[in-house]
Amino acid sequence: MHPIHCLTCLLCSVALLSPLNTFAADEDEFDAVHHTADAYYLDFLPIGKVELPRIFVVRSELTGYSLRTYWSTKSALRSGEMHPDLHTETHGNDHADLDELIASGKHLDATLVPDEGSVVVDFSITKHLMFGLLASGILLTIFLQLANRYKRGIGRTSAPRGLFQNLFETLVVFVRDDIAIPNLGKQHHQRFLPYLLTAFFFILTCNLLGLVPFGATATSNLNITAVLAAFTFILTQVNGSKDHWRHVFWPPGMPIPVKLLLIPTEIMGLFTKPIALAIRLFANLTAGHLVILSLIGMIFTFTQLFGEVAGSGVVPVSLAFTLFVMFLEILIAFIQAYIFTILSALFIGMAIADHSHSEAH
Amino acid sequence: MVLAASLLSANVGLVVWFTVVFLALLLILRKYAWGPITSALSEREETIATSMNRAEEALAESRRIQESNAQIRREAEQDAQRLLREAREEAQNLRDQQVQRTREEIAGLREQAQEEIERDKERALQTLRSEVVDLAILAAEKVLQENLDASRQHALVDRFIDELGTEAGPQASSYQA
């Protein structure tokens, strides 16, 4: 089949399956946020849900710190050691209530608390972590294979061959020549290129995984984007030059009162940069999904509010807009990966710059 | 019921997991993928750059050689022409000299022949003169029939020949006749 046809089929199936998934999770009402948020299961509807392992570090008066691991939320609840934290209901060992909860599927949305003591850290595997791992696996498969080709001499001494190598080489060269070198300079770029390449391809893969059926976007999780931004932050500060720190703590060429005003601003600036990185990536990827889900949700909302005729009438409009936003999302997947990487390179480049103070700032 | 996960919920466990995952990914890719790939790329770029430089140098070199070849050929042509011209002049000179010499030789030979002829003529005249003397004496003897003695005859003939010598040849021959 032609690639374009594949893509179209893919998009249609995503457009059709995504809302169904959402609806299955919440049969009574449509909740786009619920679908976009992280979860403790993988949704393979209509086949079913796969619950992910739950890992808790629990501290209690009696046993001190202990590690509790379960294969699923269900088994955690059934073990009797963990309970759903239901504010309205009493904590009970009532098996009938538990079975009812599990049957309704709502146990997956509950916060689990231990029978005694409290959860210190919840190391449970989540959907977004699984997709982060999947993206890592894809990257390892692609780039170890690609590296193998270069090791064998294809592309090293001869011209690169084939779609696979040419496609990824183009992207690697793009990151090197258009992101790393312009911001970091010829001498320093090699030190940071591995991080920039990893960040670019990881973010890109995560973004694109959100667009395939049964997929989820790891980069629409603020925790994950914060970790990515933290990597940039640490690389920036660890490699900061003397000039970088002097600019923060004693900005040159200013009167003392202005300096006193600038120092807190500069210190704040150190942190706003990575925070902006994290929020930008998270917000862009989350927004795209919310828009798609809301457009699809229009069909169901219209059906609920104005009846089936209105609901059917809105289908073509809704699908057309969804398709449009899907294409936009593909674009955004690339753009956000590019923006995160180029801003990381820019921040690192600014911090490592060792410029003389006679220059204009 | 409180949702376990919402869009903005902080999840320390996830942060820890993901930090480990991403760090591992970064280190593995850096060692086994980005290293070989970027080194291969820069190596290839260097190879291309140097081979292009080398090609340009070779081109310049060949241009230089071509130039010098042309120069050498031009010089050789000039040399050849000069040699030819010289040879031609030489030949001309030689021929001129030859002609000159031949001419001189011919002139010398002619002179010699002239002299020889002159000499022969002299000798012939001498012979003729003595012959004529004898003949005249013989004739006179015959005429005079021994009237005169031999000494008087000779004196007479000598006088006659002297007269003959001072007068023109043809007169003498007509006289003789």
PDB file of N, CA, C and O in Angstrom, chain B residues 105-176:
ATOM      1  N   GLU B 105      88.390  29.525 -59.715  1.00  0.00           N
ATOM      2  CA  GLU B 105      89.127  28.420 -60.334  1.00  0.00           C
ATOM      3  C   GLU B 105      89.061  28.507 -61.864  1.00  0.00           C
ATOM      4  O   GLU B 105      90.067  28.384 -62.566  1.00  0.00           O
ATOM      5  N   ILE B 106      87.812  28.742 -62.266  1.00  0.00           N
ATOM      6  CA  ILE B 106      87.601  28.843 -63.728  1.00  0.00           C
ATOM      7  C   ILE B 106      88.446  29.979 -64.308  1.00  0.00           C
ATOM      8  O   ILE B 106      89.132  29.835 -65.333  1.00  0.00           O
ATOM      9  N   ALA B 107      88.404  31.093 -63.523  1.00  0.00           N
ATOM     10  CA  ALA B 107      89.177  32.257 -64.003  1.00  0.00           C
ATOM     11  C   ALA B 107      90.659  31.927 -64.080  1.00  0.00           C
ATOM     12  O   ALA B 107      91.348  32.226 -65.076  1.00  0.00           O
ATOM     13  N   GLY B 108      91.129  31.192 -62.970  1.00  0.00           N
ATOM     14  CA  GLY B 108      92.531  30.796 -62.937  1.00  0.00           C
ATOM     15  C   GLY B 108      92.883  29.907 -64.103  1.00  0.00           C
ATOM     16  O   GLY B 108      93.888  30.115 -64.782  1.00  0.00           O
ATOM     17  N   LEU B 109      92.010  28.930 -64.342  1.00  0.00           N
ATOM     18  CA  LEU B 109      92.236  27.980 -65.435  1.00  0.00           C
ATOM     19  C   LEU B 109      92.295  28.689 -66.767  1.00  0.00           C
ATOM     20  O   LEU B 109      93.164  28.438 -67.607  1.00  0.00           O
ATOM     21  N   ARG B 110      91.354  29.635 -66.862  1.00  0.00           N
ATOM     22  CA  ARG B 110      91.312  30.351 -68.137  1.00  0.00           C
ATOM     23  C   ARG B 110      92.608  31.126 -68.359  1.00  0.00           C
ATOM     24  O   ARG B 110      93.196  31.106 -69.459  1.00  0.00           O
ATOM     25  N   GLU B 111      93.077  31.747 -67.272  1.00  0.00           N
ATOM     26  CA  GLU B 111      94.319  32.522 -67.347  1.00  0.00           C
ATOM     27  C   GLU B 111      95.480  31.624 -67.776  1.00  0.00           C
ATOM     28  O   GLU B 111      96.275  31.963 -68.666  1.00  0.00           O
ATOM     29  N   GLN B 112      95.461  30.471 -67.049  1.00  0.00           N
ATOM     30  CA  GLN B 112      96.539  29.510 -67.330  1.00  0.00           C
ATOM     31  C   GLN B 112      96.515  29.104 -68.799  1.00  0.00           C
ATOM     32  O   GLN B 112      97.542  29.085 -69.485  1.00  0.00           O
ATOM     33  N   ALA B 113      95.286  28.796 -69.232  1.00  0.00           N
ATOM     34  CA  ALA B 113      95.132  28.375 -70.624  1.00  0.00           C
ATOM     35  C   ALA B 113      95.579  29.476 -71.561  1.00  0.00           C
ATOM     36  O   ALA B 113      96.273  29.220 -72.566  1.00  0.00           O
ATOM     37  N   GLN B 114      95.246  30.688 -71.198  1.00  0.00           N
ATOM     38  CA  GLN B 114      95.634  31.832 -72.005  1.00  0.00           C
ATOM     39  C   GLN B 114      97.157  31.886 -72.131  1.00  0.00           C
ATOM     40  O   GLN B 114      97.703  32.034 -73.230  1.00  0.00           O
ATOM     41  N   GLU B 115      97.738  31.737 -70.914  1.00  0.00           N
ATOM     42  CA  GLU B 115      99.208  31.798 -70.900  1.00  0.00           C
ATOM     43  C   GLU B 115      99.796  30.693 -71.762  1.00  0.00           C
ATOM     44  O   GLU B 115     100.732  30.902 -72.531  1.00  0.00           O
ATOM     45  N   GLU B 116      99.195  29.509 -71.590  1.00  0.00           N
ATOM     46  CA  GLU B 116      99.687  28.363 -72.355  1.00  0.00           C
ATOM     47  C   GLU B 116      99.566  28.633 -73.846  1.00  0.00           C
ATOM     48  O   GLU B 116     100.518  28.418 -74.604  1.00  0.00           O
ATOM     49  N   ILE B 117      98.436  29.149 -74.177  1.00  0.00           N
ATOM     50  CA  ILE B 117      98.200  29.452 -75.590  1.00  0.00           C
ATOM     51  C   ILE B 117      99.236  30.459 -76.077  1.00  0.00           C
ATOM     52  O   ILE B 117      99.859  30.313 -77.152  1.00  0.00           O
ATOM     53  N   GLU B 118      99.433  31.480 -75.187  1.00  0.00           N
ATOM     54  CA  GLU B 118     100.382  32.547 -75.504  1.00  0.00           C
ATOM     55  C   GLU B 118     101.761  31.946 -75.754  1.00  0.00           C
ATOM     56  O   GLU B 118     102.431  32.261 -76.737  1.00  0.00           O
ATOM     57  N   ARG B 119     102.045  31.067 -74.754  1.00  0.00           N
ATOM     58  CA  ARG B 119     103.372  30.441 -74.825  1.00  0.00           C
ATOM     59  C   ARG B 119     103.483  29.607 -76.103  1.00  0.00           C
ATOM     60  O   ARG B 119     104.466  29.675 -76.854  1.00  0.00           O
ATOM     61  N   ASP B 120     102.502  28.804 -76.366  1.00  0.00           N
ATOM     62  CA  ASP B 120     102.507  27.940 -77.556  1.00  0.00           C
ATOM     63  C   ASP B 120     102.632  28.763 -78.824  1.00  0.00           C
ATOM     64  O   ASP B 120     103.380  28.419 -79.759  1.00  0.00           O
ATOM     65  N   LYS B 121     101.853  29.877 -78.741  1.00  0.00           N
ATOM     66  CA  LYS B 121     101.891  30.754 -79.923  1.00  0.00           C
ATOM     67  C   LYS B 121     103.324  31.283 -80.145  1.00  0.00           C
ATOM     68  O   LYS B 121     103.860  31.249 -81.261  1.00  0.00           O
ATOM     69  N   GLU B 122     103.919  31.683 -78.986  1.00  0.00           N
ATOM     70  CA  GLU B 122     105.294  32.199 -79.028  1.00  0.00           C
ATOM     71  C   GLU B 122     106.222  31.154 -79.635  1.00  0.00           C
ATOM     72  O   GLU B 122     107.017  31.441 -80.539  1.00  0.00           O
ATOM     73  N   ARG B 123     105.985  29.902 -79.062  1.00  0.00           N
ATOM     74  CA  ARG B 123     106.878  28.823 -79.501  1.00  0.00           C
ATOM     75  C   ARG B 123     106.643  28.556 -80.992  1.00  0.00           C
ATOM     76  O   ARG B 123     107.589  28.433 -81.783  1.00  0.00           O
ATOM     77  N   ALA B 124     105.412  28.535 -81.329  1.00  0.00           N
ATOM     78  CA  ALA B 124     105.087  28.270 -82.733  1.00  0.00           C
ATOM     79  C   ALA B 124     105.670  29.362 -83.625  1.00  0.00           C
ATOM     80  O   ALA B 124     106.227  29.080 -84.702  1.00  0.00           O
ATOM     81  N   LEU B 125     105.569  30.582 -83.173  1.00  0.00           N
ATOM     82  CA  LEU B 125     106.132  31.689 -83.942  1.00  0.00           C
ATOM     83  C   LEU B 125     107.636  31.515 -84.115  1.00  0.00           C
ATOM     84  O   LEU B 125     108.195  31.715 -85.197  1.00  0.00           O
ATOM     85  N   GLN B 126     108.204  31.106 -82.962  1.00  0.00           N
ATOM     86  CA  GLN B 126     109.669  30.908 -82.958  1.00  0.00           C
ATOM     87  C   GLN B 126     110.025  29.868 -84.002  1.00  0.00           C
ATOM     88  O   GLN B 126     110.912  30.094 -84.854  1.00  0.00           O
ATOM     89  N   THR B 127     109.315  28.749 -83.909  1.00  0.00           N
ATOM     90  CA  THR B 127     109.572  27.638 -84.833  1.00  0.00           C
ATOM     91  C   THR B 127     109.348  28.112 -86.261  1.00  0.00           C
ATOM     92  O   THR B 127     110.171  27.858 -87.168  1.00  0.00           O
ATOM     93  N   LEU B 128     108.217  28.783 -86.371  1.00  0.00           N
ATOM     94  CA  LEU B 128     107.859  29.278 -87.710  1.00  0.00           C
ATOM     95  C   LEU B 128     108.954  30.198 -88.227  1.00  0.00           C
ATOM     96  O   LEU B 128     109.371  30.096 -89.394  1.00  0.00           O
ATOM     97  N   ARG B 129     109.422  31.075 -87.349  1.00  0.00           N
ATOM     98  CA  ARG B 129     110.462  32.026 -87.750  1.00  0.00           C
ATOM     99  C   ARG B 129     111.694  31.301 -88.219  1.00  0.00           C
ATOM    100  O   ARG B 129     112.200  31.575 -89.317  1.00  0.00           O
ATOM    101  N   SER B 130     112.132  30.326 -87.410  1.00  0.00           N
ATOM    102  CA  SER B 130     113.357  29.622 -87.845  1.00  0.00           C
ATOM    103  C   SER B 130     113.094  28.849 -89.131  1.00  0.00           C
ATOM    104  O   SER B 130     113.957  28.802 -90.027  1.00  0.00           O
ATOM    105  N   GLU B 131     111.919  28.282 -89.187  1.00  0.00           N
ATOM    106  CA  GLU B 131     111.541  27.547 -90.410  1.00  0.00           C
ATOM    107  C   GLU B 131     111.574  28.483 -91.597  1.00  0.00           C
ATOM    108  O   GLU B 131     112.140  28.162 -92.675  1.00  0.00           O
ATOM    109  N   VAL B 132     110.966  29.664 -91.336  1.00  0.00           N
ATOM    110  CA  VAL B 132     110.908  30.659 -92.413  1.00  0.00           C
ATOM    111  C   VAL B 132     112.328  31.072 -92.831  1.00  0.00           C
ATOM    112  O   VAL B 132     112.624  31.187 -94.002  1.00  0.00           O
ATOM    113  N   VAL B 133     113.180  31.238 -91.839  1.00  0.00           N
ATOM    114  CA  VAL B 133     114.572  31.617 -92.120  1.00  0.00           C
ATOM    115  C   VAL B 133     115.195  30.557 -93.011  1.00  0.00           C
ATOM    116  O   VAL B 133     115.765  30.882 -94.068  1.00  0.00           O
ATOM    117  N   ASP B 134     114.997  29.336 -92.597  1.00  0.00           N
ATOM    118  CA  ASP B 134     115.600  28.240 -93.370  1.00  0.00           C
ATOM    119  C   ASP B 134     115.040  28.212 -94.756  1.00  0.00           C
ATOM    120  O   ASP B 134     115.792  28.078 -95.746  1.00  0.00           O
ATOM    121  N   LEU B 135     113.720  28.341 -94.787  1.00  0.00           N
ATOM    122  CA  LEU B 135     113.063  28.315 -96.102  1.00  0.00           C
ATOM    123  C   LEU B 135     113.542  29.472 -96.948  1.00  0.00           C
ATOM    124  O   LEU B 135     113.844  29.308 -98.125  1.00  0.00           O
ATOM    125  N   ALA B 136     113.652  30.640 -96.309  1.00  0.00           N
ATOM    126  CA  ALA B 136     114.096  31.823 -97.067  1.00  0.00           C
ATOM    127  C   ALA B 136     115.506  31.633 -97.560  1.00  0.00           C
ATOM    128  O   ALA B 136     115.827  31.951 -98.734  1.00  0.00           O
ATOM    129  N   ILE B 137     116.318  31.070 -96.684  1.00  0.00           N
ATOM    130  CA  ILE B 137     117.690  30.829 -97.066  1.00  0.00           C
ATOM    131  C   ILE B 137     117.713  29.859 -98.211  1.00  0.00           C
ATOM    132  O   ILE B 137     118.385  30.103 -99.213  1.00  0.00           O
ATOM    133  N   LEU B 138     116.911  28.857 -98.042  1.00  0.00           N
ATOM    134  CA  LEU B 138     116.866  27.841 -99.107  1.00  0.00           C
ATOM    135  C   LEU B 138     116.408  28.458-100.404  1.00  0.00           C
ATOM    136  O   LEU B 138     117.006  28.242-101.453  1.00  0.00           O
ATOM    137  N   ALA B 139     115.414  29.307-100.294  1.00  0.00           N
ATOM    138  CA  ALA B 139     114.860  29.951-101.486  1.00  0.00           C
ATOM    139  C   ALA B 139     115.876  30.897-102.064  1.00  0.00           C
ATOM    140  O   ALA B 139     116.116  30.899-103.292  1.00  0.00           O
ATOM    141  N   ALA B 140     116.524  31.654-101.183  1.00  0.00           N
ATOM    142  CA  ALA B 140     117.502  32.612-101.661  1.00  0.00           C
ATOM    143  C   ALA B 140     118.655  31.904-102.301  1.00  0.00           C
ATOM    144  O   ALA B 140     119.155  32.338-103.367  1.00  0.00           O
ATOM    145  N   GLU B 141     119.053  30.839-101.690  1.00  0.00           N
ATOM    146  CA  GLU B 141     120.135  30.046-102.268  1.00  0.00           C
ATOM    147  C   GLU B 141     119.755  29.651-103.666  1.00  0.00           C
ATOM    148  O   GLU B 141     120.553  29.726-104.572  1.00  0.00           O
ATOM    149  N   LYS B 142     118.500  29.204-103.664  1.00  0.00           N
ATOM    150  CA  LYS B 142     118.074  28.756-105.006  1.00  0.00           C
ATOM    151  C   LYS B 142     118.090  29.896-105.999  1.00  0.00           C
ATOM    152  O   LYS B 142     118.454  29.752-107.146  1.00  0.00           O
ATOM    153  N   VAL B 143     117.653  31.102-105.473  1.00  0.00           N
ATOM    154  CA  VAL B 143     117.589  32.245-106.361  1.00  0.00           C
ATOM    155  C   VAL B 143     118.980  32.682-106.750  1.00  0.00           C
ATOM    156  O   VAL B 143     119.259  32.876-107.914  1.00  0.00           O
ATOM    157  N   LEU B 144     119.799  32.786-105.858  1.00  0.00           N
ATOM    158  CA  LEU B 144     121.112  33.329-106.098  1.00  0.00           C
ATOM    159  C   LEU B 144     122.059  32.290-106.649  1.00  0.00           C
ATOM    160  O   LEU B 144     123.067  32.622-107.243  1.00  0.00           O
ATOM    161  N   GLN B 145     121.721  31.019-106.504  1.00  0.00           N
ATOM    162  CA  GLN B 145     122.504  29.920-106.965  1.00  0.00           C
ATOM    163  C   GLN B 145     123.940  30.024-106.542  1.00  0.00           C
ATOM    164  O   GLN B 145     124.914  30.051-107.285  1.00  0.00           O
ATOM    165  N   GLU B 146     123.977  30.109-105.298  1.00  0.00           N
ATOM    166  CA  GLU B 146     125.230  30.093-104.653  1.00  0.00           C
ATOM    167  C   GLU B 146     126.087  31.277-104.992  1.00  0.00           C
ATOM    168  O   GLU B 146     127.276  31.275-105.027  1.00  0.00           O
ATOM    169  N   ASN B 147     125.475  32.442-105.267  1.00  0.00           N
ATOM    170  CA  ASN B 147     126.191  33.663-105.516  1.00  0.00           C
ATOM    171  C   ASN B 147     126.753  34.275-104.255  1.00  0.00           C
ATOM    172  O   ASN B 147     127.742  34.990-104.298  1.00  0.00           O
ATOM    173  N   LEU B 148     126.167  34.085-103.360  1.00  0.00           N
ATOM    174  CA  LEU B 148     126.595  34.671-102.127  1.00  0.00           C
ATOM    175  C   LEU B 148     127.171  33.613-101.216  1.00  0.00           C
ATOM    176  O   LEU B 148     126.719  32.508-101.208  1.00  0.00           O
ATOM    177  N   ASP B 149     128.109  34.107-100.421  1.00  0.00           N
ATOM    178  CA  ASP B 149     128.604  33.119 -99.481  1.00  0.00           C
ATOM    179  C   ASP B 149     127.672  33.001 -98.291  1.00  0.00           C
ATOM    180  O   ASP B 149     126.751  33.796 -98.088  1.00  0.00           O
ATOM    181  N   ALA B 150     127.930  32.035 -97.616  1.00  0.00           N
ATOM    182  CA  ALA B 150     127.016  31.711 -96.504  1.00  0.00           C
ATOM    183  C   ALA B 150     126.881  32.844 -95.482  1.00  0.00           C
ATOM    184  O   ALA B 150     125.791  33.171 -95.073  1.00  0.00           O
ATOM    185  N   SER B 151     127.981  33.519 -95.153  1.00  0.00           N
ATOM    186  CA  SER B 151     127.878  34.577 -94.115  1.00  0.00           C
ATOM    187  C   SER B 151     127.098  35.762 -94.575  1.00  0.00           C
ATOM    188  O   SER B 151     126.277  36.313 -93.850  1.00  0.00           O
ATOM    189  N   ARG B 152     127.247  36.096 -95.831  1.00  0.00           N
ATOM    190  CA  ARG B 152     126.504  37.218 -96.386  1.00  0.00           C
ATOM    191  C   ARG B 152     125.043  36.914 -96.492  1.00  0.00           C
ATOM    192  O   ARG B 152     124.201  37.738 -96.200  1.00  0.00           O
ATOM    193  N   GLN B 153     124.782  35.681 -96.819  1.00  0.00           N
ATOM    194  CA  GLN B 153     123.360  35.267 -96.881  1.00  0.00           C
ATOM    195  C   GLN B 153     122.700  35.429 -95.539  1.00  0.00           C
ATOM    196  O   GLN B 153     121.620  35.976 -95.413  1.00  0.00           O
ATOM    197  N   HIS B 154     123.373  34.957 -94.528  1.00  0.00           N
ATOM    198  CA  HIS B 154     122.796  35.032 -93.183  1.00  0.00           C
ATOM    199  C   HIS B 154     122.539  36.434 -92.746  1.00  0.00           C
ATOM    200  O   HIS B 154     121.467  36.758 -92.228  1.00  0.00           O
ATOM    201  N   ALA B 155     123.543  37.297 -93.064  1.00  0.00           N
ATOM    202  CA  ALA B 155     123.354  38.698 -92.669  1.00  0.00           C
ATOM    203  C   ALA B 155     122.179  39.314 -93.376  1.00  0.00           C
ATOM    204  O   ALA B 155     121.373  40.026 -92.771  1.00  0.00           O
ATOM    205  N   LEU B 156     122.087  38.937 -94.576  1.00  0.00           N
ATOM    206  CA  LEU B 156     120.968  39.437 -95.391  1.00  0.00           C
ATOM    207  C   LEU B 156     119.637  38.986 -94.844  1.00  0.00           C
ATOM    208  O   LEU B 156     118.712  39.788 -94.642  1.00  0.00           O
ATOM    209  N   VAL B 157     119.564  37.706 -94.568  1.00  0.00           N
ATOM    210  CA  VAL B 157     118.300  37.144 -94.043  1.00  0.00           C
ATOM    211  C   VAL B 157     117.956  37.752 -92.675  1.00  0.00           C
ATOM    212  O   VAL B 157     116.832  38.103 -92.431  1.00  0.00           O
ATOM    213  N   ASP B 158     119.001  37.900 -91.857  1.00  0.00           N
ATOM    214  CA  ASP B 158     118.741  38.486 -90.527  1.00  0.00           C
ATOM    215  C   ASP B 158     118.159  39.867 -90.649  1.00  0.00           C
ATOM    216  O   ASP B 158     117.199  40.210 -89.932  1.00  0.00           O
ATOM    217  N   ARG B 159     118.756  40.636 -91.594  1.00  0.00           N
ATOM    218  CA  ARG B 159     118.221  41.970 -91.807  1.00  0.00           C
ATOM    219  C   ARG B 159     116.772  41.935 -92.247  1.00  0.00           C
ATOM    220  O   ARG B 159     115.943  42.661 -91.770  1.00  0.00           O
ATOM    221  N   PHE B 160     116.585  40.984 -93.104  1.00  0.00           N
ATOM    222  CA  PHE B 160     115.197  40.782 -93.602  1.00  0.00           C
ATOM    223  C   PHE B 160     114.232  40.452 -92.474  1.00  0.00           C
ATOM    224  O   PHE B 160     113.151  41.017 -92.359  1.00  0.00           O
ATOM    225  N   ILE B 161     114.649  39.533 -91.592  1.00  0.00           N
ATOM    226  CA  ILE B 161     113.784  39.126 -90.497  1.00  0.00           C
ATOM    227  C   ILE B 161     113.587  40.270 -89.531  1.00  0.00           C
ATOM    228  O   ILE B 161     112.492  40.478 -89.034  1.00  0.00           O
ATOM    229  N   ASP B 162     114.673  41.031 -89.297  1.00  0.00           N
ATOM    230  CA  ASP B 162     114.507  42.186 -88.406  1.00  0.00           C
ATOM    231  C   ASP B 162     113.486  43.169 -88.959  1.00  0.00           C
ATOM    232  O   ASP B 162     112.637  43.677 -88.231  1.00  0.00           O
ATOM    233  N   GLU B 163     113.604  43.378 -90.232  1.00  0.00           N
ATOM    234  CA  GLU B 163     112.607  44.227 -90.891  1.00  0.00           C
ATOM    235  C   GLU B 163     111.238  43.633 -90.749  1.00  0.00           C
ATOM    236  O   GLU B 163     110.264  44.319 -90.456  1.00  0.00           O
ATOM    237  N   LEU B 164     111.209  42.330 -90.887  1.00  0.00           N
ATOM    238  CA  LEU B 164     109.959  41.596 -90.762  1.00  0.00           C
ATOM    239  C   LEU B 164     109.396  41.754 -89.356  1.00  0.00           C
ATOM    240  O   LEU B 164     108.209  41.980 -89.190  1.00  0.00           O
ATOM    241  N   GLY B 165     110.331  41.671 -88.392  1.00  0.00           N
ATOM    242  CA  GLY B 165     109.884  41.801 -86.965  1.00  0.00           C
ATOM    243  C   GLY B 165     109.326  43.163 -86.700  1.00  0.00           C
ATOM    244  O   GLY B 165     108.345  43.281 -86.009  1.00  0.00           O
ATOM    245  N   THR B 166     109.961  44.205 -87.217  1.00  0.00           N
ATOM    246  CA  THR B 166     109.444  45.548 -86.937  1.00  0.00           C
ATOM    247  C   THR B 166     108.188  45.844 -87.688  1.00  0.00           C
ATOM    248  O   THR B 166     107.314  46.551 -87.213  1.00  0.00           O
ATOM    249  N   GLU B 167     108.038  45.273 -88.890  1.00  0.00           N
ATOM    250  CA  GLU B 167     106.803  45.497 -89.646  1.00  0.00           C
ATOM    251  C   GLU B 167     105.730  44.557 -89.175  1.00  0.00           C
ATOM    252  O   GLU B 167     105.979  43.681 -88.410  1.00  0.00           O
ATOM    253  N   ALA B 168     104.529  44.738 -89.578  1.00  0.00           N
ATOM    254  CA  ALA B 168     103.413  43.885 -89.180  1.00  0.00           C
ATOM    255  C   ALA B 168     103.554  42.506 -89.752  1.00  0.00           C
ATOM    256  O   ALA B 168     104.151  42.342 -90.837  1.00  0.00           O
ATOM    257  N   GLY B 169     102.958  41.535 -88.946  1.00  0.00           N
ATOM    258  CA  GLY B 169     103.029  40.136 -89.334  1.00  0.00           C
ATOM    259  C   GLY B 169     102.536  39.902 -90.747  1.00  0.00           C
ATOM    260  O   GLY B 169     103.237  39.292 -91.558  1.00  0.00           O
ATOM    261  N   PRO B 170     101.317  40.341 -91.052  1.00  0.00           N
ATOM    262  CA  PRO B 170     100.740  40.047 -92.375  1.00  0.00           C
ATOM    263  C   PRO B 170     101.619  40.549 -93.513  1.00  0.00           C
ATOM    264  O   PRO B 170     101.703  39.893 -94.579  1.00  0.00           O
ATOM    265  N   GLN B 171     102.265  41.747 -93.226  1.00  0.00           N
ATOM    266  CA  GLN B 171     103.173  42.273 -94.268  1.00  0.00           C
ATOM    267  C   GLN B 171     104.260  41.272 -94.567  1.00  0.00           C
ATOM    268  O   GLN B 171     104.596  41.029 -95.715  1.00  0.00           O
ATOM    269  N   ALA B 172     104.747  40.716 -93.388  1.00  0.00           N
ATOM    270  CA  ALA B 172     105.830  39.755 -93.512  1.00  0.00           C
ATOM    271  C   ALA B 172     105.387  38.557 -94.292  1.00  0.00           C
ATOM    272  O   ALA B 172     106.109  38.074 -95.162  1.00  0.00           O
ATOM    273  N   SER B 173     104.103  38.107 -93.938  1.00  0.00           N
ATOM    274  CA  SER B 173     103.644  36.917 -94.656  1.00  0.00           C
ATOM    275  C   SER B 173     103.387  37.224 -96.112  1.00  0.00           C
ATOM    276  O   SER B 173     103.661  36.384 -96.977  1.00  0.00           O
ATOM    277  N   SER B 174     102.902  38.415 -96.406  1.00  0.00           N
ATOM    278  CA  SER B 174     102.675  38.766 -97.813  1.00  0.00           C
ATOM    279  C   SER B 174     103.978  38.896 -98.513  1.00  0.00           C
ATOM    280  O   SER B 174     104.098  38.523 -99.675  1.00  0.00           O
ATOM    281  N   TYR B 175     104.973  39.416 -97.747  1.00  0.00           N
ATOM    282  CA  TYR B 175     106.298  39.505 -98.288  1.00  0.00           C
ATOM    283  C   TYR B 175     106.847  38.160 -98.641  1.00  0.00           C
ATOM    284  O   TYR B 175     107.443  37.976 -99.707  1.00  0.00           O
ATOM    285  N   GLN B 176     106.585  37.250 -97.700  1.00  0.00           N
ATOM    286  CA  GLN B 176     107.060  35.874 -97.911  1.00  0.00           C
ATOM    287  C   GLN B 176     106.384  35.262 -99.120  1.00  0.00           C
ATOM    288  O   GLN B 176     107.013  34.576 -99.893  1.00  0.00           O
TER     289      GLN B 176
END
